[in-house]
Amino acid sequence: MISIPFAHRLLTGAAIACLALGCQKSKSKKTSTTPSDDATQTSTAPASTQGLFQPPMARYPRPLQLRRDLETRQPVGELSMPGADGKSLTRDLLAATYALCRDGWVFQGIYKGDKGLAVTDPVVVLEPRPKDGSPQTYVNPHNTNLETRYTFKVPPRERMRGELTMKEKDAGLVRLSAKFDGDSAVPVPARGLGTLGCFTTGHYTRKGKDALEVMGPVTSKLDYHDAYKIHAELSQDHAITIWLHLPPADFRVGQVFDEELSEVLAKPKDFAARAFLDTRKSKDGLLEWEQKPIEQGRLTVELEGADSRDAVAKVKITGLAIPSSWGGPGAGESHDLVLRTRFVTDRAGLLIPIAPKP
């Protein structure tokens, strides 16, 4: 596990319960891309093989301690926040990002603090898409006293150009204010990001009857009541999600689940696993996942290790039939899905496991 302690946490973010992998075109030809350290990437897989659906790039955690190169670069803007005496402090903003995680958009800034590099706690925005050009106001539904105002003059995935402010409405206290104009960076591990699904914890391979293989990232975490959620990202807005209930006594080496999903669908209370086709939707202006149970296929889960903090889970769905009515990748076809993943298990979301090789 990678442990990332941070001494400088200046916000209470709205953290809640949010290697490039292209497509492989044939049995003999494979293509992939590799992301840079400081750019938010999009898949470069050929449109002829992926159509409108491209798996997101994997998001590997890079500890803040390894970002020393930032101290030698020109700042991308300014960051202001309250100091210990309540007065506003202004710092050079060395990097900024606005990234889409599984459960929301996250703004994060890196700045030079009194003892070296420091990172803001995440500012989470649960809106479907960032709007370009005009000022926007967002109120956190889980804490309506927090208000975030932001303006992105260009799409934030291309460049971080604009400004963002988060304040407490009742007290009028500005908790963070940032102005930025520079390349978009990738997030570094910080409080809440692991549980929001901001980092890759595994990889999957999906193969159809035409032998076309598509590879993509997986985010997995321990949820509530001994439930593990495994999220294979088929595209930015589509996923296959496996829910697995494994109390500590049942978390053991070897096979822990093997069943036809048609049987699970018929008697869901009799089984400790579920599988869904997920579609990212907007309801009342907020992000949510619309779930459709997978009706056909055989789900097997094996554990390589008995400790949930570092064990690898190997998951297979063979004969996965995706209905034509679904709006995501592979609709109307049958697939085999194979993935390997570790889990984010700490409630703070700070410990990001190393993703196992596919």
CSV table of C-alpha atoms in Angstrom, one decimal:
chain,number,residue,atom,x,y,z
A,1,MET,CA,0.0,0.0,0.0
A,2,ILE,CA,1.1,3.6,-0.6
A,3,SER,CA,0.6,5.7,2.4
A,4,ILE,CA,0.4,9.5,1.8
A,5,PRO,CA,0.2,11.5,5.0
A,6,PHE,CA,-0.3,15.3,4.6
A,7,ALA,CA,0.5,17.8,7.3
A,8,HIS,CA,-1.2,20.7,5.4
A,9,ARG,CA,-5.0,20.2,5.1
A,10,LEU,CA,-6.7,23.5,4.9
A,11,LEU,CA,-10.2,22.5,3.7
A,12,THR,CA,-12.9,20.1,4.7
A,13,GLY,CA,-13.6,18.8,1.2
A,14,ALA,CA,-17.0,17.4,0.4
A,15,ALA,CA,-15.5,13.9,0.2
A,16,ILE,CA,-18.4,11.4,0.0
A,17,ALA,CA,-19.5,7.8,-0.5
A,18,CYS,CA,-15.9,9.9,-6.9
A,19,LEU,CA,-0.5,3.9,-17.8
A,20,ALA,CA,-2.8,4.4,-20.4
A,21,LEU,CA,-5.0,1.6,-21.7
A,22,GLY,CA,-6.1,1.8,-25.3
A,23,CYS,CA,-7.8,-0.9,-27.2
A,24,GLN,CA,-6.3,-4.0,-28.8
A,25,LYS,CA,-7.4,-4.4,-32.3
A,26,SER,CA,-6.8,-8.1,-33.0
A,27,LYS,CA,-5.2,-11.2,-31.7
A,28,SER,CA,-1.9,-10.2,-33.2
A,29,LYS,CA,-1.9,-6.4,-33.0
A,30,LYS,CA,-2.0,-4.4,-29.8
A,31,THR,CA,-1.9,-0.7,-29.2
A,32,SER,CA,-1.5,1.3,-26.1
A,33,THR,CA,-0.6,4.8,-25.0
A,34,THR,CA,1.2,6.1,-21.9
A,35,PRO,CA,0.1,9.2,-20.0
A,36,SER,CA,2.6,11.9,-19.0
A,37,ASP,CA,3.0,12.9,-15.4
A,38,ASP,CA,1.3,16.2,-15.6
A,39,ALA,CA,-1.4,16.0,-18.2
A,40,THR,CA,-5.0,14.8,-17.9
A,41,GLN,CA,-5.2,12.2,-20.6
A,42,THR,CA,-7.8,10.9,-23.0
A,43,SER,CA,-7.7,7.7,-24.9
A,44,THR,CA,-6.1,7.8,-28.3
A,45,ALA,CA,-7.5,4.5,-29.5
A,46,PRO,CA,-8.6,4.6,-33.1
A,47,ALA,CA,-12.2,5.6,-33.6
A,48,SER,CA,-12.7,2.8,-36.0
A,49,THR,CA,-12.3,0.2,-33.2
A,50,GLN,CA,-13.8,2.1,-30.3
A,51,GLY,CA,-16.5,4.2,-31.9
A,52,LEU,CA,-17.8,6.8,-29.5
A,53,PHE,CA,-16.8,4.6,-26.5
A,54,GLN,CA,-13.2,4.7,-25.3
A,55,PRO,CA,-12.1,3.5,-21.9
A,56,PRO,CA,-10.6,6.3,-19.7
A,57,MET,CA,-6.9,6.4,-19.1
A,58,ALA,CA,-5.7,4.8,-15.9
A,59,ARG,CA,-5.1,7.2,-13.1
A,60,TYR,CA,-2.1,6.0,-11.0
A,61,PRO,CA,-1.4,7.8,-7.7
A,62,ARG,CA,1.8,9.8,-7.6
A,63,PRO,CA,2.8,10.7,-4.1
A,64,LEU,CA,3.2,14.4,-3.4
A,65,GLN,CA,6.8,13.7,-2.2
A,66,LEU,CA,7.7,12.7,-5.8
A,67,ARG,CA,6.5,16.0,-7.3
A,68,ARG,CA,9.6,17.9,-6.3
A,69,ASP,CA,10.0,19.0,-10.0
A,70,LEU,CA,7.1,21.5,-9.3
A,71,GLU,CA,9.3,23.6,-7.2
A,72,THR,CA,11.5,24.5,-10.2
A,73,ARG,CA,8.6,25.5,-12.4
A,74,GLN,CA,6.8,28.8,-12.9
A,75,PRO,CA,3.6,29.0,-10.8
A,76,VAL,CA,0.3,28.5,-12.7
A,77,GLY,CA,-1.5,31.0,-10.5
A,78,GLU,CA,-2.3,32.0,-6.9
A,79,LEU,CA,-4.0,30.3,-4.0
A,80,SER,CA,-5.5,32.1,-1.0
A,81,MET,CA,-6.9,30.6,2.2
A,82,PRO,CA,-7.2,31.5,5.9
A,83,GLY,CA,-4.1,31.2,8.0
A,84,ALA,CA,-3.8,30.1,11.7
A,85,ASP,CA,-4.7,33.7,12.8
A,86,GLY,CA,-7.7,33.8,10.5
A,87,LYS,CA,-6.1,36.2,8.1
A,88,SER,CA,-5.9,35.4,4.4
A,89,LEU,CA,-2.6,33.8,3.2
A,90,THR,CA,-1.6,33.9,-0.5
A,91,ARG,CA,0.6,31.2,-2.0
A,92,ASP,CA,1.9,30.4,-5.4
A,93,LEU,CA,-0.2,27.8,-7.0
A,94,LEU,CA,2.2,25.3,-8.5
A,95,ALA,CA,-0.3,22.9,-10.1
A,96,ALA,CA,-4.1,22.5,-10.4
A,97,THR,CA,-6.5,19.9,-11.6
A,98,TYR,CA,-10.2,19.4,-12.1
A,99,ALA,CA,-10.7,15.7,-12.6
A,100,LEU,CA,-13.7,13.4,-13.0
A,101,CYS,CA,-13.6,10.6,-10.5
A,102,ARG,CA,-16.2,7.8,-10.2
A,103,ASP,CA,-18.4,9.9,-7.8
A,104,GLY,CA,-17.8,13.5,-8.8
A,105,TRP,CA,-15.5,16.2,-10.2
A,106,VAL,CA,-12.6,17.2,-7.9
A,107,PHE,CA,-10.6,20.4,-7.9
A,108,GLN,CA,-7.2,20.1,-6.2
A,109,GLY,CA,-4.3,22.6,-5.9
A,110,ILE,CA,-0.6,22.0,-5.1
A,111,TYR,CA,1.3,24.9,-3.5
A,112,LYS,CA,4.5,25.6,-1.6
A,113,GLY,CA,3.8,25.6,2.1
A,114,ASP,CA,6.0,26.5,5.1
A,115,LYS,CA,7.6,23.0,5.1
A,116,GLY,CA,7.6,22.2,1.4
A,117,LEU,CA,4.9,21.1,-1.0
A,118,ALA,CA,1.4,21.0,0.3
A,119,VAL,CA,-1.9,20.0,-1.2
A,120,THR,CA,-5.5,21.3,-0.7
A,121,ASP,CA,-8.1,18.9,0.4
A,122,PRO,CA,-10.4,18.2,-2.5
A,123,VAL,CA,-13.2,20.5,-3.5
A,124,VAL,CA,-15.9,18.1,-4.8
A,125,VAL,CA,-18.6,19.2,-7.3
A,126,LEU,CA,-21.3,16.7,-8.1
A,127,GLU,CA,-22.4,18.3,-11.4
A,128,PRO,CA,-22.5,16.3,-14.6
A,129,ARG,CA,-20.1,18.5,-16.6
A,130,PRO,CA,-18.0,21.6,-16.0
A,131,LYS,CA,-19.5,24.5,-18.0
A,132,ASP,CA,-17.0,26.5,-20.0
A,133,GLY,CA,-16.8,30.2,-20.3
A,134,SER,CA,-19.4,31.6,-17.9
A,135,PRO,CA,-19.4,31.8,-14.0
A,136,GLN,CA,-21.1,28.9,-12.2
A,137,THR,CA,-22.3,28.5,-8.7
A,138,TYR,CA,-22.6,25.1,-7.0
A,139,VAL,CA,-24.0,24.4,-3.5
A,140,ASN,CA,-23.0,21.1,-1.9
A,141,PRO,CA,-26.2,19.1,-1.2
A,142,HIS,CA,-24.5,17.4,1.7
A,143,ASN,CA,-23.5,20.7,3.3
A,144,THR,CA,-25.6,23.5,2.0
A,145,ASN,CA,-23.5,26.1,3.8
A,146,LEU,CA,-20.7,25.4,1.4
A,147,GLU,CA,-20.8,27.3,-1.9
A,148,THR,CA,-18.4,26.9,-4.8
A,149,ARG,CA,-18.1,29.5,-7.5
A,150,TYR,CA,-16.0,28.7,-10.5
A,151,THR,CA,-15.2,29.8,-14.1
A,152,PHE,CA,-13.4,27.7,-16.6
A,153,LYS,CA,-12.5,29.8,-19.7
A,154,VAL,CA,-11.4,26.7,-21.6
A,155,PRO,CA,-12.3,23.0,-21.0
A,156,PRO,CA,-10.4,22.0,-17.9
A,157,ARG,CA,-9.1,18.8,-19.4
A,158,GLU,CA,-7.2,20.8,-22.0
A,159,ARG,CA,-5.9,23.6,-19.7
A,160,MET,CA,-6.6,25.0,-16.2
A,161,ARG,CA,-7.5,28.6,-17.1
A,162,GLY,CA,-10.0,30.4,-14.8
A,163,GLU,CA,-10.8,30.7,-11.1
A,164,LEU,CA,-12.5,28.9,-8.3
A,165,THR,CA,-13.7,30.0,-4.8
A,166,MET,CA,-15.3,28.0,-2.0
A,167,LYS,CA,-16.8,29.8,1.0
A,168,GLU,CA,-19.1,29.3,3.9
A,169,LYS,CA,-22.3,31.2,3.1
A,170,ASP,CA,-23.4,31.9,6.7
A,171,ALA,CA,-20.1,33.3,7.9
A,172,GLY,CA,-19.0,34.7,4.6
A,173,LEU,CA,-15.6,33.0,5.2
A,174,VAL,CA,-13.7,32.2,2.0
A,175,ARG,CA,-12.1,28.8,2.6
A,176,LEU,CA,-10.2,28.7,-0.7
A,177,SER,CA,-9.7,31.0,-3.6
A,178,ALA,CA,-7.6,30.1,-6.6
A,179,LYS,CA,-6.8,31.7,-9.9
A,180,PHE,CA,-4.9,29.6,-12.5
A,181,ASP,CA,-3.6,29.5,-16.0
A,182,GLY,CA,-1.5,26.5,-16.8
A,183,ASP,CA,-1.4,22.9,-17.9
A,184,SER,CA,-3.9,20.6,-16.2
A,185,ALA,CA,-2.1,18.2,-13.7
A,186,VAL,CA,-3.1,14.8,-12.4
A,187,PRO,CA,-4.4,14.6,-8.8
A,188,VAL,CA,-2.1,13.4,-6.0
A,189,PRO,CA,-3.6,11.2,-3.2
A,190,ALA,CA,-5.4,13.3,-0.6
A,191,ARG,CA,-8.1,12.9,1.9
A,192,GLY,CA,-11.3,11.5,0.3
A,193,LEU,CA,-9.9,10.8,-3.2
A,194,GLY,CA,-9.6,7.1,-2.7
A,195,THR,CA,-13.2,6.6,-1.7
A,196,LEU,CA,-14.3,8.9,-4.5
A,197,GLY,CA,-12.8,6.5,-7.0
A,198,CYS,CA,-10.1,8.9,-8.3
A,199,PHE,CA,-7.3,6.4,-8.8
A,200,THR,CA,-6.9,3.1,-10.6
A,201,THR,CA,-6.8,0.0,-8.5
A,202,GLY,CA,-6.8,-2.6,-11.2
A,203,HIS,CA,-7.3,-3.4,-14.9
A,204,TYR,CA,-9.8,-5.4,-17.0
A,205,THR,CA,-9.9,-7.1,-20.4
A,206,ARG,CA,-13.2,-7.3,-22.3
A,207,LYS,CA,-13.3,-9.6,-25.3
A,208,GLY,CA,-16.2,-10.1,-27.7
A,209,LYS,CA,-17.0,-12.8,-30.2
A,210,ASP,CA,-15.1,-11.0,-32.9
A,211,ALA,CA,-11.9,-11.5,-30.8
A,212,LEU,CA,-11.6,-7.7,-30.3
A,213,GLU,CA,-10.0,-7.1,-27.0
A,214,VAL,CA,-10.5,-3.8,-25.1
A,215,MET,CA,-8.5,-3.0,-22.0
A,216,GLY,CA,-9.4,-0.4,-19.3
A,217,PRO,CA,-9.0,0.7,-15.7
A,218,VAL,CA,-10.8,-0.5,-12.6
A,219,THR,CA,-11.5,1.4,-9.4
A,220,SER,CA,-12.5,-0.7,-6.3
A,221,LYS,CA,-13.2,0.1,-2.7
A,222,LEU,CA,-14.5,-1.3,0.5
A,223,ASP,CA,-17.9,0.3,1.0
A,224,TYR,CA,-20.2,0.0,4.0
A,225,HIS,CA,-21.2,-3.2,5.8
A,226,ASP,CA,-18.4,-5.4,4.4
A,227,ALA,CA,-19.5,-4.6,0.8
A,228,TYR,CA,-16.8,-4.3,-1.9
A,229,LYS,CA,-17.6,-2.4,-5.1
A,230,ILE,CA,-15.6,-3.1,-8.2
A,231,HIS,CA,-16.1,-0.7,-11.0
A,232,ALA,CA,-14.7,-1.6,-14.5
A,233,GLU,CA,-14.7,1.7,-16.5
A,234,LEU,CA,-15.9,1.0,-20.1
A,235,SER,CA,-16.1,4.7,-21.0
A,236,GLN,CA,-16.3,8.0,-19.1
A,237,ASP,CA,-20.0,7.4,-18.5
A,238,HIS,CA,-20.4,3.6,-18.6
A,239,ALA,CA,-19.2,0.8,-16.4
A,240,ILE,CA,-19.7,-2.7,-15.3
A,241,THR,CA,-20.0,-2.8,-11.5
A,242,ILE,CA,-19.7,-5.8,-9.3
A,243,TRP,CA,-21.0,-5.6,-5.7
A,244,LEU,CA,-19.5,-8.3,-3.4
A,245,HIS,CA,-20.5,-8.8,0.3
A,246,LEU,CA,-17.6,-10.4,2.1
A,247,PRO,CA,-17.5,-10.3,5.9
A,248,PRO,CA,-13.9,-10.7,7.4
A,249,ALA,CA,-14.6,-14.4,8.1
A,250,ASP,CA,-15.4,-15.0,4.4
A,251,PHE,CA,-12.4,-13.1,3.1
A,252,ARG,CA,-10.1,-16.0,2.3
A,253,VAL,CA,-7.8,-17.3,-0.3
A,254,GLY,CA,-9.4,-19.1,-3.2
A,255,GLN,CA,-12.8,-19.0,-4.8
A,256,VAL,CA,-15.4,-17.0,-2.9
A,257,PHE,CA,-18.2,-16.8,-5.5
A,258,ASP,CA,-19.3,-18.8,-8.5
A,259,GLU,CA,-22.8,-18.5,-9.9
A,260,GLU,CA,-25.0,-17.8,-12.9
A,261,LEU,CA,-26.2,-14.2,-12.9
A,262,SER,CA,-29.6,-15.4,-14.0
A,263,GLU,CA,-29.9,-17.2,-10.7
A,264,VAL,CA,-28.7,-14.2,-8.8
A,265,LEU,CA,-31.3,-12.0,-10.5
A,266,ALA,CA,-34.1,-14.5,-9.7
A,267,LYS,CA,-33.2,-14.7,-6.0
A,268,PRO,CA,-31.0,-11.8,-5.2
A,269,LYS,CA,-31.3,-12.2,-1.4
A,270,ASP,CA,-29.8,-15.7,-1.6
A,271,PHE,CA,-26.4,-14.5,-3.0
A,272,ALA,CA,-23.6,-12.3,-1.8
A,273,ALA,CA,-22.8,-10.7,-5.1
A,274,ARG,CA,-24.5,-8.6,-7.8
A,275,ALA,CA,-23.5,-7.3,-11.2
A,276,PHE,CA,-24.7,-4.2,-13.0
A,277,LEU,CA,-24.4,-2.2,-16.2
A,278,ASP,CA,-23.9,1.4,-14.9
A,279,THR,CA,-24.7,4.6,-16.8
A,280,ARG,CA,-23.7,8.0,-15.4
A,281,LYS,CA,-26.8,10.3,-15.3
A,282,SER,CA,-27.8,13.7,-14.0
A,283,LYS,CA,-30.7,13.9,-11.6
A,284,ASP,CA,-31.8,17.3,-10.3
A,285,GLY,CA,-28.4,18.7,-11.5
A,286,LEU,CA,-26.4,16.1,-9.6
A,287,LEU,CA,-24.3,13.1,-10.8
A,288,GLU,CA,-25.6,9.6,-10.1
A,289,TRP,CA,-25.2,6.1,-11.5
A,290,GLU,CA,-28.2,4.4,-13.1
A,291,GLN,CA,-27.9,0.7,-12.6
A,292,LYS,CA,-29.3,-2.1,-14.7
A,293,PRO,CA,-28.9,-5.7,-13.4
A,294,ILE,CA,-26.9,-8.0,-15.7
A,295,GLU,CA,-29.2,-10.9,-16.5
A,296,GLN,CA,-26.9,-13.4,-18.3
A,297,GLY,CA,-23.4,-14.5,-17.6
A,298,ARG,CA,-21.4,-16.5,-15.0
A,299,LEU,CA,-19.7,-14.5,-12.3
A,300,THR,CA,-16.7,-16.0,-10.5
A,301,VAL,CA,-14.5,-14.3,-7.9
A,302,GLU,CA,-11.2,-15.6,-6.5
A,303,LEU,CA,-9.0,-13.9,-3.9
A,304,GLU,CA,-5.2,-14.1,-4.0
A,305,GLY,CA,-4.7,-13.3,-0.3
A,306,ALA,CA,-6.7,-13.2,2.9
A,307,ASP,CA,-6.1,-9.6,4.0
A,308,SER,CA,-8.4,-7.1,2.4
A,309,ARG,CA,-5.8,-4.4,2.6
A,310,ASP,CA,-3.5,-5.9,-0.1
A,311,ALA,CA,-5.3,-9.0,-1.5
A,312,VAL,CA,-5.8,-9.2,-5.2
A,313,ALA,CA,-9.3,-10.1,-6.4
A,314,LYS,CA,-9.6,-11.9,-9.8
A,315,VAL,CA,-13.1,-11.5,-11.2
A,316,LYS,CA,-14.6,-13.1,-14.3
A,317,ILE,CA,-17.9,-12.7,-16.1
A,318,THR,CA,-18.1,-15.3,-18.9
A,319,GLY,CA,-20.9,-15.1,-21.5
A,320,LEU,CA,-21.8,-11.6,-20.4
A,321,ALA,CA,-24.8,-10.7,-22.5
A,322,ILE,CA,-25.4,-6.9,-22.9
A,323,PRO,CA,-28.9,-6.1,-24.1
A,324,SER,CA,-29.4,-4.0,-27.2
A,325,SER,CA,-31.4,-1.5,-25.2
A,326,TRP,CA,-28.4,-0.4,-23.2
A,327,GLY,CA,-26.8,2.8,-24.3
A,328,GLY,CA,-23.2,1.8,-23.5
A,329,PRO,CA,-20.3,-0.1,-25.2
A,330,GLY,CA,-21.0,-3.6,-26.5
A,331,ALA,CA,-24.8,-3.3,-26.6
A,332,GLY,CA,-26.5,-6.3,-28.2
A,333,GLU,CA,-23.3,-8.5,-27.9
A,334,SER,CA,-21.9,-11.2,-25.7
A,335,HIS,CA,-18.5,-10.7,-24.0
A,336,ASP,CA,-16.1,-12.2,-21.5
A,337,LEU,CA,-14.8,-9.8,-18.9
A,338,VAL,CA,-11.7,-10.6,-16.8
A,339,LEU,CA,-10.2,-8.2,-14.2
A,340,ARG,CA,-7.7,-8.1,-11.4
A,341,THR,CA,-7.9,-5.4,-8.7
A,342,ARG,CA,-7.0,-4.4,-5.2
A,343,PHE,CA,-9.3,-2.4,-2.9
A,344,VAL,CA,-9.2,1.0,-1.2
A,345,THR,CA,-10.0,0.0,2.4
A,346,ASP,CA,-9.3,3.0,4.6
A,347,ARG,CA,-12.2,5.3,5.3
A,348,ALA,CA,-10.1,8.5,4.8
A,349,GLY,CA,-9.3,7.4,1.3
A,350,LEU,CA,-5.6,8.2,1.7
A,351,LEU,CA,-4.1,4.7,1.1
A,352,ILE,CA,-4.1,3.9,-2.5
A,353,PRO,CA,-3.1,0.3,-3.4
A,354,ILE,CA,-0.8,-0.6,-6.2
A,355,ALA,CA,-2.8,-1.9,-9.1
A,356,PRO,CA,-1.8,-5.5,-10.1
A,357,LYS,CA,-0.8,-6.2,-13.6
A,358,PRO,CA,-3.6,-7.4,-16.0
